[in-house]
């Protein structure tokens, strides 16, 4: 079944991008090869109609919004492909060093609006379609999100390839062409239901299939040991199965439209090979039994953003896209350098987005040693100088480990190579710490306790020339807690690159009203030089500017209020504080701390109808991993508590609770511009960075948050007066845990907290279903409250009071909001990419 029916435009909320916009915005460096006639409205109209007729076989009278979407995209794609060709030609002629960003996830969202903005054609397209009687905002709504990722890690990859193209760096993104992206979330009676996401049901206007670059990937089988002419040992892998990798290219348009890089996603396909080799070796039955249906490899994105223990298909996915990508890179390298491997690591850097593609390390070793017949040390030098690894988590359960037995079966040659890498590494450890078996056990790639496992984190650190965390505090913890011995062994290898977000999507395109206000005030250079936003600081106290800024916020709140009404039927007042928590649902992100506080406010209002608080709308967006029971209970609790509070006249509309279903990139783009408050309340030390925090602050939301991840750096930028920080610090969390944390202490000491938790045990919020929310209570008491919700509750409650107080002072709040936008310059992904380039990738720009 289709999930995205082209004709039923859902929430008909006019976001008329054309209205209220300054006539011209930054066009970047558009020039040269783009057909000039596409720049004017008339020609654009003609091109759209040409596609309506010639590609879609319809006409202006019959076309529905989906057809207009297709035709408009096709018109833009003409420019995209033109620039793609010139970019590839330049990169080829210059034989440039390039970064290859290996990521199992790219959360691209929608591309039409983005591509139009990046070509400086948004206003032209808007006006052209208007003359055709078509509303661009309706057309944009027809595009399904490319939801090929779970959350932060996948969206970071998308922001990074945007910045790379924008700054003219040669780069390719490599990933998986999932047939089904992250599930579509429906809410039925308060509970999450997962439905398949089929983003390509009606065709994707951007992707280009490249059958000429198909790769073959071996799997299973056995390894034969042979002796070469000079008596050296040679290994030959006889795979039990071969699958095909079909590349689909998604053009990545830089802002200004000059460089168009590529995101290459691999789709698996049956190769039709029957492996007689395995058959003859007596492996017939095994090979058949272990046959994975080739097509299933790229069928679906794993919906967990923490580890999916021991799923064979997941490991095959990882190897599949890593192997295809390496072969693709090597093919391109050989075109310029033949069989001479000397310059490989000068030309190629591979960035591993977490350990998901870490199997690429032994795969490159296999190619160099078994196929190219280089000696081990030469091969290892090339390999080590090629890979760099980004760590995105410290949570022990999220550090990938694969059973040795499983790798042995699927990748019999790779397990040998991993053992050889480890053997040589253990000798290195012995030289550094002679006789210290404890350190050896800790640093070994192989975990020996219990079932033997391959630790992908250790493999990645050992096999890379650089390792980075994603925010200052996180990188410090990577060095001091996760990999301290590696830091001693390889001084300087572990470093930090603080995450960032692309201001093109996350301010310019998603918030046209604020963008125009900013450009009028300080000029339109900020999308490429986000530090320029600091020029707004001088107006933070200016009453006129405060009013303008807050009027924009109000307009954005009106737009979101309509969307909320359309999606949920809930009416919210735009006079209320719009308080937003959007992120994956996880205990460590503590949506339940937010919820407990909402219950506390509700209870205070029931006890005292005069309880002093500014009206507040608490808005959530979150998907829970389908197998994560407690996360699903939290979603259920939010919805049930919302039902109760929203329909209780006694609270006098002071609190509304809204859960917006199916949180995704395109919904984030509608929510973020309307936020007054950004909830960033993870247990200190658990959120590696966060990037939603940056997007919300950039759009003038004030953060209430813990000293965790990038919140710390946001606080440094905006200053203590413009952020609400609460809760235990990383050190305090460690101390509490060391001393033995007992949540019952807080439960019995704090009457309000006790009443709230006991409330969850009743059937007050779930009439007729007592106990439906008890598991939530239990997680915070008998379950030990591993994320210190109770320990931080008081501090959070106090911080919320301070926030409420601050909001009452309109001018003070406006100043805070302005300064949040003004001080976000650091968090452009352009800065992150420049940090990677300077510290790790060492790339040169290649102007097209
Ligand atoms: C691993 C193995 C098997 C199945 C799934 C996975 C898997 C998939 C996705 C594990 C982790 C993820 C995603 C992690 C993620 O999104 N991490 C976030 O990365 C952001 C970018 O650096 C940070 O800002 C967030 O703090 C971090 O949580």
GROMACS .gro file of N, CA and C in nm, residues 673-811:
model
  417
  673UNK      N    1   1.095   2.654   1.359
  673UNK     CA    2   1.081   2.800   1.355
  673UNK      C    3   0.983   2.854   1.461
  674UNK      N    4   0.896   2.766   1.511
  674UNK     CA    5   0.791   2.813   1.603
  674UNK      C    6   0.826   2.793   1.750
  675UNK      N    7   0.943   2.742   1.777
  675UNK     CA    8   0.975   2.708   1.917
  675UNK      C    9   1.018   2.830   1.997
  676UNK      N   10   0.958   2.845   2.116
  676UNK     CA   11   1.011   2.941   2.213
  676UNK      C   12   1.117   2.874   2.300
  677UNK      N   13   1.089   2.747   2.333
  677UNK     CA   14   1.176   2.675   2.426
  677UNK      C   15   1.222   2.545   2.362
  678UNK      N   16   1.349   2.514   2.380
  678UNK     CA   17   1.411   2.392   2.330
  678UNK      C   18   1.450   2.303   2.447
  679UNK      N   19   1.394   2.184   2.451
  679UNK     CA   20   1.421   2.092   2.563
  679UNK      C   21   1.539   2.001   2.527
  680UNK      N   22   1.648   2.014   2.603
  680UNK     CA   23   1.770   1.934   2.578
  680UNK      C   24   1.817   1.878   2.711
  681UNK      N   25   1.749   1.775   2.758
  681UNK     CA   26   1.752   1.741   2.900
  681UNK      C   27   1.809   1.602   2.930
  682UNK      N   28   1.899   1.555   2.844
  682UNK     CA   29   1.962   1.425   2.865
  682UNK      C   30   2.043   1.420   2.994
  683UNK      N   31   2.059   1.301   3.048
  683UNK     CA   32   2.148   1.281   3.163
  683UNK      C   33   2.290   1.318   3.120
  684UNK      N   34   2.355   1.402   3.200
  684UNK     CA   35   2.488   1.450   3.160
  684UNK      C   36   2.582   1.333   3.132
  685UNK      N   37   2.649   1.342   3.018
  685UNK     CA   38   2.744   1.238   2.978
  685UNK      C   39   2.687   1.139   2.879
  686UNK      N   40   2.557   1.147   2.854
  686UNK     CA   41   2.494   1.046   2.768
  686UNK      C   42   2.471   1.090   2.624
  687UNK      N   43   2.439   1.216   2.605
  687UNK     CA   44   2.413   1.264   2.468
  687UNK      C   45   2.545   1.311   2.408
  688UNK      N   46   2.593   1.240   2.308
  688UNK     CA   47   2.726   1.272   2.255
  688UNK      C   48   2.734   1.420   2.216
  689UNK      N   49   2.638   1.465   2.138
  689UNK     CA   50   2.638   1.605   2.098
  689UNK      C   51   2.496   1.662   2.100
  690UNK      N   52   2.411   1.602   2.016
  690UNK     CA   53   2.284   1.665   1.987
  690UNK      C   54   2.308   1.763   1.873
  691UNK      N   55   2.211   1.774   1.783
  691UNK     CA   56   2.218   1.873   1.676
  691UNK      C   57   2.085   1.948   1.666
  692UNK      N   58   1.978   1.886   1.716
  692UNK     CA   59   1.849   1.955   1.724
  692UNK      C   60   1.863   2.079   1.813
  693UNK      N   61   1.943   2.066   1.918
  693UNK     CA   62   1.968   2.180   2.007
  693UNK      C   63   2.019   2.301   1.927
  694UNK      N   64   2.108   2.274   1.829
  694UNK     CA   65   2.164   2.384   1.747
  694UNK      C   66   2.057   2.444   1.656
  695UNK      N   67   1.977   2.357   1.594
  695UNK     CA   68   1.874   2.405   1.500
  695UNK      C   69   1.772   2.492   1.572
  696UNK      N   70   1.730   2.450   1.692
  696UNK     CA   71   1.630   2.526   1.765
  696UNK      C   72   1.685   2.661   1.810
  697UNK      N   73   1.805   2.661   1.866
  697UNK     CA   74   1.863   2.788   1.911
  697UNK      C   75   1.883   2.883   1.792
  698UNK      N   76   1.927   2.828   1.681
  698UNK     CA   77   1.947   2.908   1.559
  698UNK      C   78   1.818   2.981   1.518
  699UNK      N   79   1.705   2.918   1.546
  699UNK     CA   80   1.577   2.977   1.511
  699UNK      C   81   1.515   3.055   1.627
  700UNK      N   82   1.599   3.089   1.725
  700UNK     CA   83   1.554   3.179   1.832
  700UNK      C   84   1.481   3.111   1.946
  701UNK      N   85   1.500   2.981   1.963
  701UNK     CA   86   1.445   2.915   2.082
  701UNK      C   87   1.547   2.923   2.194
  702UNK      N   88   1.497   2.936   2.316
  702UNK     CA   89   1.585   2.937   2.433
  702UNK      C   90   1.591   2.796   2.489
  703UNK      N   91   1.712   2.751   2.519
  703UNK     CA   92   1.732   2.613   2.564
  703UNK      C   93   1.710   2.600   2.714
  704UNK      N   94   1.638   2.494   2.752
  704UNK     CA   95   1.647   2.447   2.890
  704UNK      C   96   1.718   2.313   2.879
  705UNK      N   97   1.832   2.303   2.946
  705UNK     CA   98   1.910   2.182   2.923
  705UNK      C   99   2.013   2.153   3.030
  706UNK      N  100   2.066   2.033   3.019
  706UNK     CA  101   2.172   1.989   3.108
  706UNK      C  102   2.308   2.024   3.047
  707UNK      N  103   2.411   2.014   3.128
  707UNK     CA  104   2.547   2.035   3.077
  707UNK      C  105   2.594   1.906   3.011
  708UNK      N  106   2.541   1.882   2.894
  708UNK     CA  107   2.569   1.759   2.821
  708UNK      C  108   2.592   1.792   2.673
  709UNK      N  109   2.676   1.712   2.609
  709UNK     CA  110   2.697   1.726   2.466
  709UNK      C  111   2.725   1.869   2.424
  710UNK      N  112   2.667   1.908   2.313
  710UNK     CA  113   2.691   2.042   2.259
  710UNK      C  114   2.617   2.149   2.338
  711UNK      N  115   2.527   2.112   2.429
  711UNK     CA  116   2.463   2.215   2.513
  711UNK      C  117   2.570   2.300   2.582
  712UNK      N  118   2.677   2.233   2.622
  712UNK     CA  119   2.784   2.304   2.695
  712UNK      C  120   2.842   2.413   2.606
  713UNK      N  121   2.865   2.379   2.480
  713UNK     CA  122   2.923   2.478   2.389
  713UNK      C  123   2.820   2.584   2.349
  714UNK      N  124   2.694   2.545   2.344
  714UNK     CA  125   2.588   2.645   2.318
  714UNK      C  126   2.584   2.744   2.434
  715UNK      N  127   2.592   2.692   2.556
  715UNK     CA  128   2.592   2.780   2.673
  715UNK      C  129   2.711   2.875   2.668
  716UNK      N  130   2.826   2.824   2.629
  716UNK     CA  131   2.945   2.910   2.618
  716UNK      C  132   2.921   3.023   2.519
  717UNK      N  133   2.854   2.992   2.411
  717UNK     CA  134   2.833   3.094   2.306
  717UNK      C  135   2.728   3.196   2.348
  718UNK      N  136   2.614   3.149   2.403
  718UNK     CA  137   2.505   3.244   2.431
  718UNK      C  138   2.521   3.312   2.566
  719UNK      N  139   2.602   3.252   2.654
  719UNK     CA  140   2.620   3.309   2.788
  719UNK      C  141   2.512   3.259   2.884
  720UNK      N  142   2.548   3.255   3.013
  720UNK     CA  143   2.460   3.195   3.113
  720UNK      C  144   2.324   3.263   3.125
  721UNK      N  145   2.318   3.390   3.087
  721UNK     CA  146   2.191   3.462   3.102
  721UNK      C  147   2.090   3.423   2.995
  722UNK      N  148   2.134   3.353   2.894
  722UNK     CA  149   2.045   3.328   2.780
  722UNK      C  150   2.018   3.180   2.758
  723UNK      N  151   2.031   3.105   2.866
  723UNK     CA  152   2.005   2.960   2.860
  723UNK      C  153   1.967   2.916   3.001
  724UNK      N  154   1.886   2.814   3.011
  724UNK     CA  155   1.848   2.762   3.142
  724UNK      C  156   1.915   2.627   3.163
  725UNK      N  157   2.019   2.629   3.242
  725UNK     CA  158   2.097   2.508   3.269
  725UNK      C  159   2.055   2.451   3.405
  726UNK      N  160   2.037   2.323   3.409
  726UNK     CA  161   2.000   2.260   3.535
  726UNK      C  162   2.068   2.123   3.544
  727UNK      N  163   2.054   2.062   3.659
  727UNK     CA  164   2.087   1.920   3.673
  727UNK      C  165   2.231   1.889   3.706
  728UNK      N  166   2.250   1.762   3.734
  728UNK     CA  167   2.383   1.712   3.771
  728UNK      C  168   2.478   1.723   3.653
  729UNK      N  169   2.602   1.755   3.684
  729UNK     CA  170   2.705   1.757   3.580
  729UNK      C  171   2.758   1.616   3.557
  730UNK      N  172   2.841   1.603   3.456
  730UNK     CA  173   2.904   1.472   3.428
  730UNK      C  174   2.975   1.420   3.553
  731UNK      N  175   3.051   1.506   3.619
  731UNK     CA  176   3.124   1.462   3.738
  731UNK      C  177   3.030   1.424   3.851
  732UNK      N  178   2.924   1.502   3.866
  732UNK     CA  179   2.829   1.470   3.973
  732UNK      C  180   2.755   1.339   3.946
  733UNK      N  181   2.723   1.317   3.819
  733UNK     CA  182   2.658   1.190   3.783
  733UNK      C  183   2.751   1.074   3.820
  734UNK      N  184   2.879   1.089   3.785
  734UNK     CA  185   2.975   0.983   3.815
  734UNK      C  186   2.984   0.960   3.965
  735UNK      N  187   2.986   1.071   4.041
  735UNK     CA  188   2.998   1.059   4.186
  735UNK      C  189   2.876   0.990   4.246
  736UNK      N  190   2.758   1.029   4.199
  736UNK     CA  191   2.635   0.967   4.250
  736UNK      C  192   2.635   0.818   4.222
  737UNK      N  193   2.673   0.783   4.102
  737UNK     CA  194   2.673   0.641   4.067
  737UNK      C  195   2.777   0.564   4.147
  738UNK      N  196   2.892   0.628   4.168
  738UNK     CA  197   2.998   0.561   4.246
  738UNK      C  198   2.952   0.538   4.389
  739UNK      N  199   2.878   0.636   4.442
  739UNK     CA  200   2.834   0.625   4.581
  739UNK      C  201   2.717   0.528   4.595
  740UNK      N  202   2.656   0.488   4.485
  740UNK     CA  203   2.540   0.400   4.492
  740UNK      C  204   2.412   0.482   4.497
  741UNK      N  205   2.355   0.502   4.382
  741UNK     CA  206   2.235   0.587   4.370
  741UNK      C  207   2.110   0.509   4.411
  742UNK      N  208   2.028   0.571   4.493
  742UNK     CA  209   1.904   0.508   4.533
  742UNK      C  210   1.786   0.600   4.506
  743UNK      N  211   1.711   0.574   4.402
  743UNK     CA  212   1.601   0.665   4.366
  743UNK      C  213   1.495   0.675   4.475
  744UNK      N  214   1.485   0.572   4.559
  744UNK     CA  215   1.383   0.577   4.666
  744UNK      C  216   1.411   0.692   4.763
  745UNK      N  217   1.538   0.730   4.777
  745UNK     CA  218   1.568   0.845   4.864
  745UNK      C  219   1.489   0.966   4.818
  746UNK      N  220   1.488   0.990   4.688
  746UNK     CA  221   1.418   1.108   4.633
  746UNK      C  222   1.267   1.086   4.642
  747UNK      N  223   1.226   0.967   4.618
  747UNK     CA  224   1.083   0.932   4.620
  747UNK      C  225   1.022   0.961   4.758
  748UNK      N  226   1.095   0.919   4.861
  748UNK     CA  227   1.038   0.937   4.995
  748UNK      C  228   1.059   1.078   5.050
  749UNK      N  229   1.160   1.147   4.997
  749UNK     CA  230   1.187   1.281   5.050
  749UNK      C  231   1.101   1.389   4.985
  750UNK      N  232   1.059   1.365   4.865
  750UNK     CA  233   0.990   1.470   4.789
  750UNK      C  234   0.843   1.427   4.769
  751UNK      N  235   0.756   1.491   4.845
  751UNK     CA  236   0.615   1.451   4.845
  751UNK      C  237   0.552   1.463   4.707
  752UNK      N  238   0.587   1.572   4.639
  752UNK     CA  239   0.530   1.593   4.506
  752UNK      C  240   0.573   1.481   4.410
  753UNK      N  241   0.702   1.452   4.414
  753UNK     CA  242   0.756   1.348   4.326
  753UNK      C  243   0.689   1.214   4.354
  754UNK      N  244   0.670   1.185   4.481
  754UNK     CA  245   0.605   1.058   4.518
  754UNK      C  246   0.462   1.054   4.463
  755UNK      N  247   0.393   1.166   4.480
  755UNK     CA  248   0.254   1.170   4.432
  755UNK      C  249   0.249   1.151   4.280
  756UNK      N  250   0.345   1.208   4.210
  756UNK     CA  251   0.347   1.197   4.063
  756UNK      C  252   0.371   1.053   4.020
  757UNK      N  253   0.467   0.990   4.083
  757UNK     CA  254   0.499   0.852   4.045
  757UNK      C  255   0.383   0.760   4.080
  758UNK      N  256   0.321   0.784   4.196
  758UNK     CA  257   0.207   0.699   4.234
  758UNK      C  258   0.089   0.720   4.140
  759UNK      N  259   0.079   0.841   4.089
  759UNK     CA  260  -0.027   0.874   3.993
  759UNK      C  261  -0.018   0.781   3.871
  760UNK      N  262   0.105   0.755   3.832
  760UNK     CA  263   0.126   0.668   3.714
  760UNK      C  264   0.074   0.526   3.740
  761UNK      N  265   0.068   0.488   3.867
  761UNK     CA  266   0.022   0.354   3.902
  761UNK      C  267  -0.130   0.343   3.900
  762UNK      N  268  -0.198   0.457   3.911
  762UNK     CA  269  -0.345   0.456   3.915
  762UNK      C  270  -0.399   0.443   3.773
  763UNK      N  271  -0.530   0.445   3.761
  763UNK     CA  272  -0.584   0.446   3.624
  763UNK      C  273  -0.637   0.586   3.587
  764UNK      N  274  -0.583   0.688   3.655
  764UNK     CA  275  -0.631   0.824   3.632
  764UNK      C  276  -0.613   0.866   3.485
  765UNK      N  277  -0.499   0.835   3.429
  765UNK     CA  278  -0.470   0.875   3.291
  765UNK      C  279  -0.511   0.769   3.189
  766UNK      N  280  -0.533   0.648   3.240
  766UNK     CA  281  -0.569   0.538   3.149
  766UNK      C  282  -0.693   0.468   3.206
  767UNK      N  283  -0.806   0.537   3.198
  767UNK     CA  284  -0.927   0.486   3.263
  767UNK      C  285  -0.956   0.341   3.222
  768UNK      N  286  -0.981   0.261   3.323
  768UNK     CA  287  -1.013   0.120   3.296
  768UNK      C  288  -0.891   0.033   3.271
  769UNK      N  289  -0.774   0.094   3.272
  769UNK     CA  290  -0.650   0.016   3.250
  769UNK      C  291  -0.549   0.048   3.359
  770UNK      N  292  -0.579   0.014   3.482
  770UNK     CA  293  -0.480   0.043   3.587
  770UNK      C  294  -0.350  -0.032   3.555
  771UNK      N  295  -0.241   0.031   3.587
  771UNK     CA  296  -0.113  -0.037   3.565
  771UNK      C  297  -0.056  -0.019   3.425
  772UNK      N  298  -0.134   0.047   3.337
  772UNK     CA  299  -0.084   0.062   3.200
  772UNK      C  300   0.046   0.144   3.195
  773UNK      N  301   0.064   0.231   3.294
  773UNK     CA  302   0.187   0.313   3.295
  773UNK      C  303   0.282   0.274   3.409
  774UNK      N  304   0.253   0.162   3.473
  774UNK     CA  305   0.335   0.124   3.589
  774UNK      C  306   0.479   0.096   3.552
  775UNK      N  307   0.500   0.042   3.433
  775UNK     CA  308   0.639   0.011   3.396
  775UNK      C  309   0.723   0.139   3.391
  776UNK      N  310   0.658   0.247   3.360
  776UNK     CA  311   0.729   0.376   3.357
  776UNK      C  312   0.770   0.416   3.499
  777UNK      N  313   0.674   0.404   3.591
  777UNK     CA  314   0.707   0.432   3.731
  777UNK      C  315   0.820   0.339   3.778
  778UNK      N  316   0.804   0.211   3.749
  778UNK     CA  317   0.902   0.114   3.798
  778UNK      C  318   1.043   0.141   3.744
  779UNK      N  319   1.049   0.188   3.621
  779UNK     CA  320   1.183   0.214   3.565
  779UNK      C  321   1.257   0.318   3.650
  780UNK      N  322   1.181   0.406   3.713
  780UNK     CA  323   1.245   0.512   3.792
  780UNK      C  324   1.258   0.477   3.940
  781UNK      N  325   1.209   0.359   3.978
  781UNK     CA  326   1.222   0.320   4.121
  781UNK      C  327   1.288   0.183   4.132
  782UNK      N  328   1.207   0.077   4.123
  782UNK     CA  329   1.268  -0.056   4.136
  782UNK      C  330   1.370  -0.082   4.025
  783UNK      N  331   1.349  -0.018   3.913
  783UNK     CA  332   1.445  -0.034   3.802
  783UNK      C  333   1.574   0.042   3.824
  784UNK      N  334   1.581   0.117   3.931
  784UNK     CA  335   1.708   0.185   3.965
  784UNK      C  336   1.724   0.322   3.903
  785UNK      N  337   1.630   0.366   3.823
  785UNK     CA  338   1.638   0.499   3.760
  785UNK      C  339   1.776   0.525   3.700
  786UNK      N  340   1.816   0.444   3.603
  786UNK     CA  341   1.953   0.453   3.552
  786UNK      C  342   1.988   0.589   3.493
  787UNK      N  343   1.890   0.668   3.457
  787UNK     CA  344   1.922   0.798   3.396
  787UNK      C  345   1.894   0.916   3.490
  788UNK      N  346   1.882   0.884   3.619
  788UNK     CA  347   1.877   0.987   3.724
  788UNK      C  348   1.765   1.089   3.705
  789UNK      N  349   1.652   1.043   3.661
  789UNK     CA  350   1.538   1.134   3.644
  789UNK      C  351   1.501   1.195   3.779
  790UNK      N  352   1.493   1.111   3.881
  790UNK     CA  353   1.449   1.164   4.011
  790UNK      C  354   1.555   1.258   4.070
  791UNK      N  355   1.680   1.224   4.050
  791UNK     CA  356   1.787   1.308   4.106
  791UNK      C  357   1.787   1.448   4.044
  792UNK      N  358   1.743   1.458   3.920
  792UNK     CA  359   1.744   1.588   3.851
  792UNK      C  360   1.608   1.660   3.855
  793UNK      N  361   1.507   1.595   3.911
  793UNK     CA  362   1.373   1.651   3.899
  793UNK      C  363   1.360   1.790   3.962
  794UNK      N  364   1.409   1.804   4.084
  794UNK     CA  365   1.395   1.933   4.155
  794UNK      C  366   1.462   2.046   4.080
  795UNK      N  367   1.582   2.018   4.039
  795UNK     CA  368   1.659   2.119   3.969
  795UNK      C  369   1.588   2.159   3.839
  796UNK      N  370   1.532   2.060   3.772
  796UNK     CA  371   1.458   2.086   3.647
  796UNK      C  372   1.335   2.171   3.675
  797UNK      N  373   1.265   2.137   3.780
  797UNK     CA  374   1.144   2.210   3.816
  797UNK      C  375   1.177   2.357   3.847
  798UNK      N  376   1.285   2.378   3.920
  798UNK     CA  377   1.327   2.515   3.954
  798UNK      C  378   1.366   2.592   3.828
  799UNK      N  379   1.438   2.525   3.741
  799UNK     CA  380   1.483   2.589   3.618
  799UNK      C  381   1.362   2.629   3.532
  800UNK      N  382   1.262   2.545   3.532
  800UNK     CA  383   1.139   2.576   3.459
  800UNK      C  384   1.067   2.698   3.518
  801UNK      N  385   1.075   2.710   3.651
  801UNK     CA  386   1.014   2.828   3.713
  801UNK      C  387   1.087   2.955   3.668
  802UNK      N  388   1.217   2.945   3.665
  802UNK     CA  389   1.297   3.061   3.621
  802UNK      C  390   1.263   3.097   3.476
  803UNK      N  391   1.247   2.996   3.396
  803UNK     CA  392   1.213   3.016   3.255
  803UNK      C  393   1.076   3.085   3.243
  804UNK      N  394   0.981   3.034   3.319
  804UNK     CA  395   0.847   3.091   3.318
  804UNK      C  396   0.850   3.239   3.358
  805UNK      N  397   0.929   3.265   3.459
  805UNK     CA  398   0.945   3.403   3.508
  805UNK      C  399   1.003   3.491   3.397
  806UNK      N  400   1.104   3.438   3.331
  806UNK     CA  401   1.172   3.515   3.225
  806UNK      C  402   1.076   3.545   3.110
  807UNK      N  403   0.991   3.452   3.079
  807UNK     CA  404   0.900   3.472   2.965
  807UNK      C  405   0.800   3.584   2.990
  808UNK      N  406   0.769   3.603   3.120
  808UNK     CA  407   0.672   3.708   3.153
  808UNK      C  408   0.726   3.846   3.117
  809UNK      N  409   0.856   3.858   3.118
  809UNK     CA  410   0.919   3.984   3.080
  809UNK      C  411   0.946   3.979   2.929
  810UNK      N  412   0.856   4.038   2.852
  810UNK     CA  413   0.861   4.024   2.706
  810UNK      C  414   0.993   4.067   2.647
  811UNK      N  415   1.041   4.180   2.698
  811UNK     CA  416   1.162   4.235   2.641
  811UNK      C  417   1.283   4.147   2.674
   0.00000   0.00000   0.00000
